[in-house]
Structures are given as structure tokens and as C-alpha cells.
Short mmCIF file of C-alpha atoms and ligand atoms in Angstrom, two decimals:
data_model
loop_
_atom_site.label_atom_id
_atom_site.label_comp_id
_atom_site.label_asym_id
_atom_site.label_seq_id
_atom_site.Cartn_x
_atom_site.Cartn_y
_atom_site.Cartn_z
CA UNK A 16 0.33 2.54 -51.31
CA UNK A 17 -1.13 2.99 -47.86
CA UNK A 18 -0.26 6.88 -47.53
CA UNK A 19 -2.41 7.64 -50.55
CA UNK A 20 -5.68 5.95 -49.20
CA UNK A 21 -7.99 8.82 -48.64
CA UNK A 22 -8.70 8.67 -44.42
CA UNK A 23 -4.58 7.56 -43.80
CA UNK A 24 -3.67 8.47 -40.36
CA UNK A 25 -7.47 8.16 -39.15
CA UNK A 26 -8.60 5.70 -36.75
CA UNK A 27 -12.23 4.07 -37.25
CA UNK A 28 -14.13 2.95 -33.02
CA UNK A 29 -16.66 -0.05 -33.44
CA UNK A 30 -18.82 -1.41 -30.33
CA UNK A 31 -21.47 -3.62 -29.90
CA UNK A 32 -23.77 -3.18 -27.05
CA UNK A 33 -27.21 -4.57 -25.71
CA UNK A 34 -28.05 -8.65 -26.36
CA UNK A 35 -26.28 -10.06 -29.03
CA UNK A 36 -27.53 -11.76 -32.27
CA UNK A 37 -26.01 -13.70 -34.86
CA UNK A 38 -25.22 -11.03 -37.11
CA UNK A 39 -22.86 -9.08 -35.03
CA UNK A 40 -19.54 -10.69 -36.10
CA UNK A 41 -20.56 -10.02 -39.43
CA UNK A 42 -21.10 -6.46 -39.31
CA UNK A 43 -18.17 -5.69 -37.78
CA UNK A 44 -16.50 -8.04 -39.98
CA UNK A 45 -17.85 -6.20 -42.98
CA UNK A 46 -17.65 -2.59 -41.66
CA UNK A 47 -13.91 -3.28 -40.73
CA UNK A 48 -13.04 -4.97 -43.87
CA UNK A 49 -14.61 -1.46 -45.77
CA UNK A 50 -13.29 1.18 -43.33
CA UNK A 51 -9.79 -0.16 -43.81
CA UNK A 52 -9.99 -0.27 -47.42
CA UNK A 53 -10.69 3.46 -47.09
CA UNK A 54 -7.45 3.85 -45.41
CA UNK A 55 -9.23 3.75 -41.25
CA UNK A 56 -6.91 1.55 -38.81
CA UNK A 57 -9.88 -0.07 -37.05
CA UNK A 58 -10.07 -0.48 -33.28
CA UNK A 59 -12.58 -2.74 -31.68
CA UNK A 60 -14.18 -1.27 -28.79
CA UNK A 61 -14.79 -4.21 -26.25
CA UNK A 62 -17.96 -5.10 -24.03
CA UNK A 63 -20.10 -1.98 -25.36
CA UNK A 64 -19.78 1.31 -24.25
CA UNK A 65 -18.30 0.01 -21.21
CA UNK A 66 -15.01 -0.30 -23.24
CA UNK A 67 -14.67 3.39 -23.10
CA UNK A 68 -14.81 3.86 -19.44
CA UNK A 69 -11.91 3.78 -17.11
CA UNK A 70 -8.59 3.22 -18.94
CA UNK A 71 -10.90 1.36 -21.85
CA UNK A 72 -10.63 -2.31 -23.30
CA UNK A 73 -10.07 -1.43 -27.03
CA UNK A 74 -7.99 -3.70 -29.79
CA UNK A 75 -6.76 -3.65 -32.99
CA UNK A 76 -8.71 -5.15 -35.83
CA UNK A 77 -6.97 -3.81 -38.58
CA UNK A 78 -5.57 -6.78 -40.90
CA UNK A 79 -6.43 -9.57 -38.25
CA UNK A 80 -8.51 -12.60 -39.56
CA UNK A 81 -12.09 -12.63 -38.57
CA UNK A 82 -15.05 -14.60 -38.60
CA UNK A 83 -18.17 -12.85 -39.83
CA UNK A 84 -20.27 -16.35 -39.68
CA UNK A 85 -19.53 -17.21 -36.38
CA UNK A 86 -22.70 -15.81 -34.55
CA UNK A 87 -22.71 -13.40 -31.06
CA UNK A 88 -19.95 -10.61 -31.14
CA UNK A 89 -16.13 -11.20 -30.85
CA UNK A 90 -15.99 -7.46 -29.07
CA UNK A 91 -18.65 -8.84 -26.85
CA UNK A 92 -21.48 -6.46 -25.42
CA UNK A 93 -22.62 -4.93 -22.06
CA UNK A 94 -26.12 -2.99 -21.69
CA UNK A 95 -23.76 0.00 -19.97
CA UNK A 96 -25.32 3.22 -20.42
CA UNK A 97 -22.83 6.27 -20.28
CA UNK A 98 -25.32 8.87 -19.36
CA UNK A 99 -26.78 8.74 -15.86
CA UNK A 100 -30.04 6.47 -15.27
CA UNK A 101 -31.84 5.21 -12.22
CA UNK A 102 -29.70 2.37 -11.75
CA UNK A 103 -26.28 3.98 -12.10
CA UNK A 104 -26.64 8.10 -11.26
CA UNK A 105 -23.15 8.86 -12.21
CA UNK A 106 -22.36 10.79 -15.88
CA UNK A 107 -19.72 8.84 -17.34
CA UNK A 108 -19.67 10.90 -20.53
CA UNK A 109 -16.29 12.46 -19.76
CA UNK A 110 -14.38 9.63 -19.54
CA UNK A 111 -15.79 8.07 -22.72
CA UNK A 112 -15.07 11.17 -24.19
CA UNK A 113 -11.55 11.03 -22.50
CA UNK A 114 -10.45 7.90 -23.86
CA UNK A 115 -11.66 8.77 -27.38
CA UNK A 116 -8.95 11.31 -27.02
CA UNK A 117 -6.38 8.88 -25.65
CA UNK A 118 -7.27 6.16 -28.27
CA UNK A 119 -7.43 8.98 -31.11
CA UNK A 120 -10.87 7.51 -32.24
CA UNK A 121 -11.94 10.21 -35.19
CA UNK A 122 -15.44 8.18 -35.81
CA UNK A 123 -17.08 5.58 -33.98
CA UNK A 124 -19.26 3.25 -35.41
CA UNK A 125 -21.55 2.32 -32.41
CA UNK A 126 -23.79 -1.33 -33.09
CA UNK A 127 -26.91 -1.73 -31.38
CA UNK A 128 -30.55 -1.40 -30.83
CA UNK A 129 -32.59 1.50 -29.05
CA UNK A 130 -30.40 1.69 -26.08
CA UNK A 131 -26.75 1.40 -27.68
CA UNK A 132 -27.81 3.66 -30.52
CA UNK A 133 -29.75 6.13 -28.14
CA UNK A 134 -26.74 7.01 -26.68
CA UNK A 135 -25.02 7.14 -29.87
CA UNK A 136 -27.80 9.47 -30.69
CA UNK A 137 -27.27 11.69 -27.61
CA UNK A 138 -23.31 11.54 -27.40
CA UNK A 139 -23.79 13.30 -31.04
CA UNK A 140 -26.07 15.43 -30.21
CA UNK A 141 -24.95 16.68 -27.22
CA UNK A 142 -21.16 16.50 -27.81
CA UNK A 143 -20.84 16.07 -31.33
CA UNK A 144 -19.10 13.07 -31.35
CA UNK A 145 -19.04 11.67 -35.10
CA UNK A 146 -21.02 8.75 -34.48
CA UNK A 147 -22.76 6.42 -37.54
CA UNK A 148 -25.43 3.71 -35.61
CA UNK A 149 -25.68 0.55 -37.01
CA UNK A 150 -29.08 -1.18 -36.53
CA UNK A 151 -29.09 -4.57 -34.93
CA UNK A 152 -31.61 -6.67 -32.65
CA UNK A 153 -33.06 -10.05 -33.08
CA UNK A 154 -36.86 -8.41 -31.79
CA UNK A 155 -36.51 -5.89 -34.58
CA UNK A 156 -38.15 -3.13 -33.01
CA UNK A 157 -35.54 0.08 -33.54
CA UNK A 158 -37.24 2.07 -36.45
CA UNK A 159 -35.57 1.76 -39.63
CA UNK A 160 -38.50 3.00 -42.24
CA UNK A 161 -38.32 0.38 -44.37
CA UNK A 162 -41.03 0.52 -46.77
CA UNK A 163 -42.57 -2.70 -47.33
CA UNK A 164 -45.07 -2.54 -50.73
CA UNK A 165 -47.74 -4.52 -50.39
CA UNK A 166 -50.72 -4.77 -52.92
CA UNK A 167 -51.06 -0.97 -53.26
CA UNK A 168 -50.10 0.05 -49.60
CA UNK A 169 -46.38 1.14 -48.50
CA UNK A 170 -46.04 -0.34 -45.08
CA UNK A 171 -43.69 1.50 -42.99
CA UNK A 172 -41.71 -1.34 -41.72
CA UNK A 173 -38.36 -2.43 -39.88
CA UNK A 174 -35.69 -4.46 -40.92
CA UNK A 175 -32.52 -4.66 -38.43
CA UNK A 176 -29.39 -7.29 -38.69
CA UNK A 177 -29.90 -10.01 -36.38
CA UNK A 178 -33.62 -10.67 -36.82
CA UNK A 179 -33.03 -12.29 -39.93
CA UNK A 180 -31.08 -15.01 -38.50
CA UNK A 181 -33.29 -15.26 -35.00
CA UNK A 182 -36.76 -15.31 -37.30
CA UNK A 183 -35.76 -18.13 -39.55
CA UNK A 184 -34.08 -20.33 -36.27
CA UNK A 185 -37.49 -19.44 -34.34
CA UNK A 186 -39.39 -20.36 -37.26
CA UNK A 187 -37.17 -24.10 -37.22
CA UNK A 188 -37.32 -24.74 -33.53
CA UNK A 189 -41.59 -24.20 -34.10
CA UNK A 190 -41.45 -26.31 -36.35
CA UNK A 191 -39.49 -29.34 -34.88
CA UNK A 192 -41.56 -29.24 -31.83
CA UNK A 193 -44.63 -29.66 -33.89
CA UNK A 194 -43.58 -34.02 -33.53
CA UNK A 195 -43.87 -34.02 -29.90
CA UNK A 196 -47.13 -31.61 -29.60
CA UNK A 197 -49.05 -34.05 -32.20
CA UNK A 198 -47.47 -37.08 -30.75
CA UNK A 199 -48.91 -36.49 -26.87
CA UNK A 200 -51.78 -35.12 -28.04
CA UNK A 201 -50.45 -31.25 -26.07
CA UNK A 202 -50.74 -27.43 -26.43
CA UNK A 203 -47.40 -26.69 -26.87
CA UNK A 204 -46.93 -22.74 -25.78
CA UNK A 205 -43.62 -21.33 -27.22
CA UNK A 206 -42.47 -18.22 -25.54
CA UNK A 207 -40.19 -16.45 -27.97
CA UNK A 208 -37.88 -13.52 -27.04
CA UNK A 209 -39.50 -9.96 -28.04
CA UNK A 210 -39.87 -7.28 -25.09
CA UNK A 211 -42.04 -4.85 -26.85
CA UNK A 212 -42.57 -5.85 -29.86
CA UNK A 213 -44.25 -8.66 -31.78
CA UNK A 214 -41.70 -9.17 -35.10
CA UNK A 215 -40.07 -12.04 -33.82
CA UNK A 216 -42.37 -14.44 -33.13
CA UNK A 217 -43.79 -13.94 -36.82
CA UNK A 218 -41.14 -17.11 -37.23
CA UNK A 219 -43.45 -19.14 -35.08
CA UNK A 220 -46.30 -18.50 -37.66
CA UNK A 221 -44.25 -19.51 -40.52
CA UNK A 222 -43.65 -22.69 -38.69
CA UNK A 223 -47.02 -23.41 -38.14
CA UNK A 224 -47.94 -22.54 -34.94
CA UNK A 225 -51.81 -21.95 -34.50
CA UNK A 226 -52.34 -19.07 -32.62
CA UNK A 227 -49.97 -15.65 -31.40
CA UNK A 228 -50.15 -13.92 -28.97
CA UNK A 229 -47.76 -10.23 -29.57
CA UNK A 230 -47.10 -7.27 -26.61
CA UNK A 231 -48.73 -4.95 -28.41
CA UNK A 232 -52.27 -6.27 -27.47
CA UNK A 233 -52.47 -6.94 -23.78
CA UNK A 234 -54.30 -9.85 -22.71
CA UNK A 235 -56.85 -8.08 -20.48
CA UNK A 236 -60.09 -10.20 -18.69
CA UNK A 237 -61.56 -10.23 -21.66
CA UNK A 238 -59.44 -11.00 -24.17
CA UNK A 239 -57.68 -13.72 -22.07
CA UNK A 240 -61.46 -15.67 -21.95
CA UNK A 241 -61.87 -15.15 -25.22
CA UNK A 242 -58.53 -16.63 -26.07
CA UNK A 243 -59.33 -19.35 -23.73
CA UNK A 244 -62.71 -20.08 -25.72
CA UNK A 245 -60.96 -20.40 -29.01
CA UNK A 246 -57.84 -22.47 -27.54
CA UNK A 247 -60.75 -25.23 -26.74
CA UNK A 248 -62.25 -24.78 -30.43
CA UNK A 249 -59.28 -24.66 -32.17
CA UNK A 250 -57.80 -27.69 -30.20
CA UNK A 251 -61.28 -29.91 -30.48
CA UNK A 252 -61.10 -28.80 -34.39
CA UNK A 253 -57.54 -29.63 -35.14
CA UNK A 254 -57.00 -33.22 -36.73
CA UNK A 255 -54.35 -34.20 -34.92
CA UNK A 256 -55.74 -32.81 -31.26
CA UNK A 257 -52.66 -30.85 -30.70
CA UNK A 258 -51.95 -27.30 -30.79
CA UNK A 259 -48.66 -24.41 -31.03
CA UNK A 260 -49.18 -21.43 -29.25
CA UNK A 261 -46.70 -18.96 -29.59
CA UNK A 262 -46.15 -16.30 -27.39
CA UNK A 263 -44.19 -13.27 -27.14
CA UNK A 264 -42.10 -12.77 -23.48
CA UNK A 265 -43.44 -9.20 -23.43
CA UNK A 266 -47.03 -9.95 -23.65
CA UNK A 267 -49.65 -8.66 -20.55
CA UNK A 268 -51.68 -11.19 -18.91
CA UNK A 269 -54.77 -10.91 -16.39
CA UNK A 270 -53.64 -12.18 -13.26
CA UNK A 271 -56.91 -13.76 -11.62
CA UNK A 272 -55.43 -13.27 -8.05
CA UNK A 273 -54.37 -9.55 -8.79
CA UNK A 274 -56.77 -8.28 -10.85
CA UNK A 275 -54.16 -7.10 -12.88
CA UNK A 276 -52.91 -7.14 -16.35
CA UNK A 277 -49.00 -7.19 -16.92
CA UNK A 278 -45.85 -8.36 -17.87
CA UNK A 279 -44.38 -11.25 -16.34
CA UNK A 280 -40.94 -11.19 -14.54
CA UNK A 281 -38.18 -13.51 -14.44
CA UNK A 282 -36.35 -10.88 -12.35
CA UNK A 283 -37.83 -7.44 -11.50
CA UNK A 284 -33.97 -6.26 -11.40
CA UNK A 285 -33.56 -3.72 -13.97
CA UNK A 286 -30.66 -3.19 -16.22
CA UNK A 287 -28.62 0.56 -16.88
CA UNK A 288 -31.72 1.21 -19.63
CA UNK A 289 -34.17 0.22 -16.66
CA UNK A 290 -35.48 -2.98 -18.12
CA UNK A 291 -36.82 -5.83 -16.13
CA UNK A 292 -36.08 -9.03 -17.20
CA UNK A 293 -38.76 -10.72 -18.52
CA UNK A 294 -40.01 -14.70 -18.75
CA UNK A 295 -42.30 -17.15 -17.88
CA UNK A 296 -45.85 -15.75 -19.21
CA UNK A 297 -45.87 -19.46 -21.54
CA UNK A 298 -45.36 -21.20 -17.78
CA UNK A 299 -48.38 -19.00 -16.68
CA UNK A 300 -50.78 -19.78 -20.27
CA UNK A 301 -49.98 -23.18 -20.08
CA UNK A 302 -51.18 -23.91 -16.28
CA UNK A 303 -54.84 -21.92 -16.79
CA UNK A 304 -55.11 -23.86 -20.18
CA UNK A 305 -54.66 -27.59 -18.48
CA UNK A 306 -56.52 -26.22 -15.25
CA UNK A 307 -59.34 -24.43 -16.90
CA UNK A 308 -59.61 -26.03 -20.00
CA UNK A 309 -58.94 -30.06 -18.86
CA UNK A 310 -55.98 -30.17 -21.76
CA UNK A 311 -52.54 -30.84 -21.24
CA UNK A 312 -50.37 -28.32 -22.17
CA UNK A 313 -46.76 -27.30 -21.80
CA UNK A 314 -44.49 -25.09 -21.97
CA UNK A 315 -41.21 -24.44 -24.06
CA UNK A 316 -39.25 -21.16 -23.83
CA UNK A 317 -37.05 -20.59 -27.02
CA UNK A 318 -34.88 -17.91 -25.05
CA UNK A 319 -31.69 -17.14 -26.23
CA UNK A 320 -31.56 -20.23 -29.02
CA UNK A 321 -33.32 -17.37 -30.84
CA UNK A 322 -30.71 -15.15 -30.60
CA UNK A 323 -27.70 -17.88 -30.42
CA UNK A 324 -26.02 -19.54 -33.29
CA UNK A 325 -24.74 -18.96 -36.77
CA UNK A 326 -25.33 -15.65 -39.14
CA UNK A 327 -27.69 -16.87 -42.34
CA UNK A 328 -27.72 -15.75 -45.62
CA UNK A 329 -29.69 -13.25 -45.69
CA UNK A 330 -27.92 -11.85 -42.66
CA UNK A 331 -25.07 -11.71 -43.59
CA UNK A 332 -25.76 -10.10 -47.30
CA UNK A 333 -28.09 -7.60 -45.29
CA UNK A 334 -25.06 -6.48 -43.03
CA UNK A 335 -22.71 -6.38 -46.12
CA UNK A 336 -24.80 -3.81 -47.72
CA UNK A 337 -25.39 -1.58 -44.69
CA UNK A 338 -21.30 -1.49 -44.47
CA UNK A 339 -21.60 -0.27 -48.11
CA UNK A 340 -23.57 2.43 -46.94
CA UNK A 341 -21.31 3.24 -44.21
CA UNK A 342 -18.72 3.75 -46.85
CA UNK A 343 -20.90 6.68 -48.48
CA UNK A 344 -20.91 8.13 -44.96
CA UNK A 345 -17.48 7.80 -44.11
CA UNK A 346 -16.56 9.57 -47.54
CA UNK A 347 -18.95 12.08 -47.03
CA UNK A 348 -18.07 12.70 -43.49
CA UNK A 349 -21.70 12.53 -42.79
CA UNK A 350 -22.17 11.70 -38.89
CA UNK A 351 -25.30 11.46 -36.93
CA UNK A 352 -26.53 8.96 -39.02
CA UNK A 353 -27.60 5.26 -39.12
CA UNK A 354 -27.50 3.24 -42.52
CA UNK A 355 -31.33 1.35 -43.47
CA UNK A 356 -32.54 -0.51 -45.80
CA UNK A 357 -35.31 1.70 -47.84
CA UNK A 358 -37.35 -1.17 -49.34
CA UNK A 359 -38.34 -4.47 -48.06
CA UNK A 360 -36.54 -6.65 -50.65
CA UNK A 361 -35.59 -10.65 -50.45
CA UNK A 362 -31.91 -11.29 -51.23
CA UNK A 363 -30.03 -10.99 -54.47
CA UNK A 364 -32.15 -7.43 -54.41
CA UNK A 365 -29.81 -6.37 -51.15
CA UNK A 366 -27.79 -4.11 -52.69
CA UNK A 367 -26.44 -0.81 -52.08
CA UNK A 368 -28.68 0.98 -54.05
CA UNK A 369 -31.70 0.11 -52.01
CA UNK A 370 -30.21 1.81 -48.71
CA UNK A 371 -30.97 5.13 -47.41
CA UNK A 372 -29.96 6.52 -43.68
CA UNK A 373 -32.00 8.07 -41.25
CA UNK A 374 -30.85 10.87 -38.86
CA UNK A 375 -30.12 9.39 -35.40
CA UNK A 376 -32.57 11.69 -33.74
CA UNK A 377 -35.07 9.62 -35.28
CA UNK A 378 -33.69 6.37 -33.49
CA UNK A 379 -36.80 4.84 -31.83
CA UNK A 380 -38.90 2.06 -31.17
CA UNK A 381 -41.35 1.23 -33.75
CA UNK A 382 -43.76 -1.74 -32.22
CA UNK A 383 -45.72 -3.89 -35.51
CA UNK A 384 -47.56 -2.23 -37.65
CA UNK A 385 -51.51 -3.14 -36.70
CA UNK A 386 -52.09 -4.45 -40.15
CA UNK A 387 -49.87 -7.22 -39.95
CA UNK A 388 -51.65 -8.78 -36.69
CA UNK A 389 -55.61 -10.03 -36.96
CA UNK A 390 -56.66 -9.62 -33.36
CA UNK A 391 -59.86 -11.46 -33.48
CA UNK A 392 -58.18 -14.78 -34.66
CA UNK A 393 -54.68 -13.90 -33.07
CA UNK A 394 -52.97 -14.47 -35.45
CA UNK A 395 -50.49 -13.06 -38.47
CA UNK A 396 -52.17 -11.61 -41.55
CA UNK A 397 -51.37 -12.25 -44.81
CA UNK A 398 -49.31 -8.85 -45.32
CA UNK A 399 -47.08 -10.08 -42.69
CA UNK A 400 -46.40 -13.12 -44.04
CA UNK A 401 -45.35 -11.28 -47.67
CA UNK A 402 -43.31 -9.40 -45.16
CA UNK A 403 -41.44 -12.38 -43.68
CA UNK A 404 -41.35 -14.35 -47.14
CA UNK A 405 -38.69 -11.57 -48.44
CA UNK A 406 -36.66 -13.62 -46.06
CA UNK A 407 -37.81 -16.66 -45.08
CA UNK A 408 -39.26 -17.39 -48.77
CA UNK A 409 -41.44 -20.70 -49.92
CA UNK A 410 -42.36 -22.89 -46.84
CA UNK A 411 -41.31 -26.22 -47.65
CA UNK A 412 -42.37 -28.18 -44.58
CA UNK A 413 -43.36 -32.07 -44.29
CA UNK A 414 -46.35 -32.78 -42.49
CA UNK A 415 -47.50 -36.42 -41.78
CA UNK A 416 -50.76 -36.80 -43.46
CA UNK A 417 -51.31 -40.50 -43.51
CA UNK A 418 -54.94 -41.74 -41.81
CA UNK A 419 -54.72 -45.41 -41.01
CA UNK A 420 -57.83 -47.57 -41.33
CA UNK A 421 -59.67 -48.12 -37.91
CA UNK A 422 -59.41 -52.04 -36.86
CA UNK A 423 -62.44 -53.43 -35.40
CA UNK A 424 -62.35 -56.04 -33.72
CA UNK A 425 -63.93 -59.27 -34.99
CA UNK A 426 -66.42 -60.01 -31.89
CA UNK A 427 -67.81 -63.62 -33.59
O1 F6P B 529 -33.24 -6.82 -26.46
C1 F6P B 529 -33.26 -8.04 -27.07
C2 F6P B 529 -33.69 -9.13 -26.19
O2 F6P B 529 -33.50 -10.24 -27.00
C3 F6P B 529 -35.12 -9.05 -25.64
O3 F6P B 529 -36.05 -9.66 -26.45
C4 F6P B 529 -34.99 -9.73 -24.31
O4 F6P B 529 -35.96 -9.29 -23.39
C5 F6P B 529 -33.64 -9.33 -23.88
O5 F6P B 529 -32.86 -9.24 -25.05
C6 F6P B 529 -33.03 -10.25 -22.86
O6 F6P B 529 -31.64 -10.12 -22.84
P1 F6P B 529 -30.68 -10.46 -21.62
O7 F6P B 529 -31.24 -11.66 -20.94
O8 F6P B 529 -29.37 -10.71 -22.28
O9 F6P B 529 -30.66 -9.26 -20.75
#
């Protein structure tokens, strides 16, 4: 039977680089499961692009069991860039194309965000290396067009594997940590994982945090008073004197010292894509708030429990149907290319039929759309939160309401 599948003899590449979410395992899972259906031996490509350098680190997935629930990435990941950058100088194109060669690769199927798929983008562009992206990051930020309708507008939108998962676990942890804020009577500020881009910590909204705080607005002099102002107001006016705060890692703060307004750094080391690391702005927020303000506040960094941790549902649906797509690319030998979802749908709508593809030269970064962020009460609109119920859906949460009658004393 084998000999008469249509891509016999032809061996299917698939990496996974940059951080890793919990939909990883399950798009390989599902793109493997596909390609070798189409007659592809498939060959895992380990630690990123890295696993094409030297004398390579590549296995064989064809007919081997796998776990597409299990979250991270069995091929594990690296943020190694082949082409030259400030941090490493040398081009290590040749011996990634090299070991294609020696591996017999005929299409790789590279996983990842800007950086992974940038490459992707440029090793097909500038050697024409059949390459098909595959989106994935839990910040959702790589441009997918994904139209989201809402009322009578068509938001162009993103919707990447792994964000899913991450948005629906940040949304949980907000909402657990909602007993201890009320209970001391704290501002609670969450710092959630999102470089450049505000997407993710949408899940703190639908878990009820008060106020957000994205990258795409910095927090100049200004704004940072006028945030303090309605931190006080909001705090005197909530019932239960306690407030969330969430806050994206990548947001820029006024430094009162420096005069400055910027990121801040957990380490200034930057990685093969020059990135800093960044962490510890909710540290920062939550010392002016209890200095400046008298209230005590805290802070809580979500970090990599965002990104840690089983695929969901909708996850793992989403990366079965981008496989599906890859499967009209592989037949039609159509490279270059990264399968999307077209629409902004909730689940049993994602199916095949809403995907499209969009060329790899228009892999990007797409920061939120402005109409999903009210800057004045920093906070999520109400289009955003039709976005994120496609996903999330109803919120079902339990808040304790109960008042209890006020004793006085009897002074007779
Ligand atoms: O790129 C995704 C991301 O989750 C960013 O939000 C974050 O800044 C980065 O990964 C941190 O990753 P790591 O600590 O693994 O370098």
C-alpha cells in the first residue's frame, strides 16, 4: 500500500523554535499524523533551528506514539537564529542547508512565532528552501489576518496556537487570586507574559481584574499619575477594598529617578533575535502604589504558568485544522506559506474551510488593534471581549456576595 501514497520516498522536517506553549505537541502531533498519511516519513528536527547545525539532532517520528495533550514541545526549542545577528556574527545558513541535504529533508515545516518563522521566511526567500510556517506563541502577536466581525466592523485580528491555552490558564490564575486580594484587603498587580503586545493579558480581564495596563501605551509622567489617581478611586470605590491590576511584562514605565520611560529588565542580556529579557515592572507598580498611595499592594508574576501546562480544547481543535491546511499545501506543493485561520470563529466552527494562508513575506508583528483597548479607563473594550469569548465563551465565575449584619455592641 505504502508505494502508492502520493509523496512515497519524500521526507517531511518539523522544528519548533522560540518559547514554548502548550500547543506545540499538538501541532506536531497533528501535522505528523497528516504528512504521513500523505505518504512523508516525518523527521523531528530537535531544539529549533539549532537541530540543523553541526552534524544536526533530528529523529524519526514516523509511526511512533505521541502525545499531542501533553503541553511544551517533545522536539524542544532554542531561540537560535541561523542568519548572522549582533549576538552571534557568524552565517550558519550553509550548514543548515548542508544537513537538509544529508537528512534528505524535501519540505520543512518550521513552528514558531516572528523569529522562528522570520527565518523560515528568509531561508525561502533567499534560498528557496520549501518551507510552510506554522503560527504559534502564547502573546499572539505574529500577524495572521484573522478577521474578527464585530457589529458591522471586520477587525483585522490574530489568532496563533498556543494563546488559546495561555489566555484561558491566565484568565484562571486571575481569577483564583481574586480570594487572597479581597481577603487582605490588597492591590494585587499580575504581571502576565506579553513582550510587545497586549493579547495575553486580555485573560486577566475575563477574570476580573480591574484595570490593564498593555505595551502598546507607554506609561509616560502623565499617564502613570493619572493611573495612580484612578488606582485610589477605583480601590476607595470597590466593595470589597481590594483591587487586580494586570499588567503586561512589556509595558513602559516613568522612572522618577531617571526621568525616563521604559521597559523593565530582568536581564539586559539579549538573545540571537536581540531581545532583553524582560520582568519585574508589577514589583516596580506595586512599591509606588503602597508608597504613594498608603495601600498595600503586591505583586504576583504569572511567568511561564502562562505558557506551561496542558493543550485545551480549543487548542488543540485550532492546531488540527491548521494541519488540514498544511495538507492542501503539501498537495499543492505550495511553499512559502503559513496556514491561518480567516475568521474569528469559537469551536465546533474550526474547520478547514475557514482557513486561508498568508505568504511568509507577510510574517510580522501585529501589536492589538486600538479598538479593543479603552485608554482612558485602561481597560478592555467590549469588542475585545466578543473577541476572547470565541474562546473563552460564558464567564461562569462565583463571587461571594453575602453582607453580614453589623453587631453593635449593647453599651447598657
Ligand atoms: O515570546 C514569548 C514569550 O512568552 C514572551 O512573552 C516573553 O518575553 C518571552 O517568551 C520569555 O521567554 P524566555 O524566558 O523563555 O526567553
Amino acid at each position: 500500500m505504502r508505494e502508492y501514497k502520493i509523496f512515497h520516498g519524500k521526507t517531511l522536517g518539523i522544528l519548533s523554535g522560540g518559547g514554548d506553549t502548550p500547543a506545540i505537541n499538538s501541532s506536531i502531533e497533528n501535522i505528523r499524523n497528516r504528512a504521513q498519511l500523505l505518504g512523508y516519513k516525518v523527521f523531528g528536527v530537535r531544539h529549533g533551528w539549532k537541530g540543523l547545525l553541526g552534524d544536526g539532532d533530528v529523529v524519526d517520528l514516523t509511526n511512533q506514539p505521541y502525545d499531542g495533550i501533553y503541553g511544551g514541545t517533545a522536539l524542544r526549542s532554542s531561540r537560535t537564529n541561523p542568519f548572522p545577528s549582533k549576538k552571534n556574527p557568524e552565517n550558519r545558513v550553509p550548514q543548515i542547508l548542508k544537513n537538509l541535504e544529508r537528512y534528505k529533508i524535501d519540505v520543512l515545516v518550521s513552528i514558531g512565532g516572528d523569529d522562528t518563522n522570520g527565518a523560515a521566511k528568509k531561508l525561502y526567500e533567499t534560498e528557496g528552501i520549501p518551507v510552510i510556517g506554522f503560527p504559534k506563541t502564547i502573546d499572539n502577536d505574529l500577524r495572521t489576518r484573522t478577521i474578527h466581525e464585530y457589529g458591522n466592523l471586520k477587525i483585522d485580528s490574530v489568532l496563533c496556537p498556543g494563546y488559546p491555552s495561555a489566555l484561558k490558564g491566565v484568565m484562571e490564575l486571575t481569577h483564583r487570586i481574586k480570594t487572597t486580594a479581597e481577603s487582605h484587603s490588597r492591590i494585587m498587580i499580575l504581571e502576565v507574559m506579553g513582550r510587545d503586545a497586549g493579547w495575553l493579558v486580555g485573560g486577566a480581564a475575563y477574570g476580573q481584574a480591574d484595570m490593564i495596563l498593555i505595551p502598546e501605551y507607554p506609561m509616560d509622567k502623565s499617564r502613570k499619575d493619572f493611573f495612580l489617581e484612578q488606582v485610589k478611586e477605583n480601590f476607595l470605590r470597590s466593595s470589597k477594598k481590594s483591587l487586580i491590576i494586570a499588567v503586561s511584562e512589556g509595558v513602559k514605565w516613568y522612572n522618577d529617578e531617571t526621568g525616563k520611560t521604559d521597559v523593565v529588565y530582568a536581564s539586559t542580556e539579549v538573545d540571537e533575535y536581540g531581545h532583553p529579557r524582560l520582568g519585574g515592572i508589577s514589583g516596580v507598580i506595586a512599591s509606588e502604589i503602597s508608597n504613594k498611595l498608603g495601600i498595600e499592594a503586591r505583586a504576583q508574576n504569572v511567568g511561564y504558568f502562562a505558557r506551561s501546562g496542558e493543550c485545551r480544547l480549543y487548542d488543540r481543535k485550532l492546531t488540527a485544522t491548521l494541519a488540514d491546511k498544511v495538507v492542501d499545501l503539501l498537495l499543492r506543493e505550495d511553499y512559502g506559506k503559513m496556514p491561518v485561520i480567516k475568521k474569528m470563529v469559537s469551536y465546533p466552527e474550526l474547520e478547514e474551510f475557514n482557513t486561508g494562508c498568508i505568504d511568509m513575506g507577510n510574517v510580522g508583528n501585529q501589536p492589538l488593534p486600538e479598538i479593543y483597548y479603552d485608554i482612558d479607563e485602561m481597560r478592555f473594550t467590549d469588542a475585545y471581549f466578543d473577541f476572547m469569548h470565541h474562546i473563552l465563551g460564558d464567564r461562569t465565575f462565583f463571587d461571594f456576595k453575602y453582607d453580614f449584619p453589623v453587631v453593635i455592641p449593647d453599651i447598657k
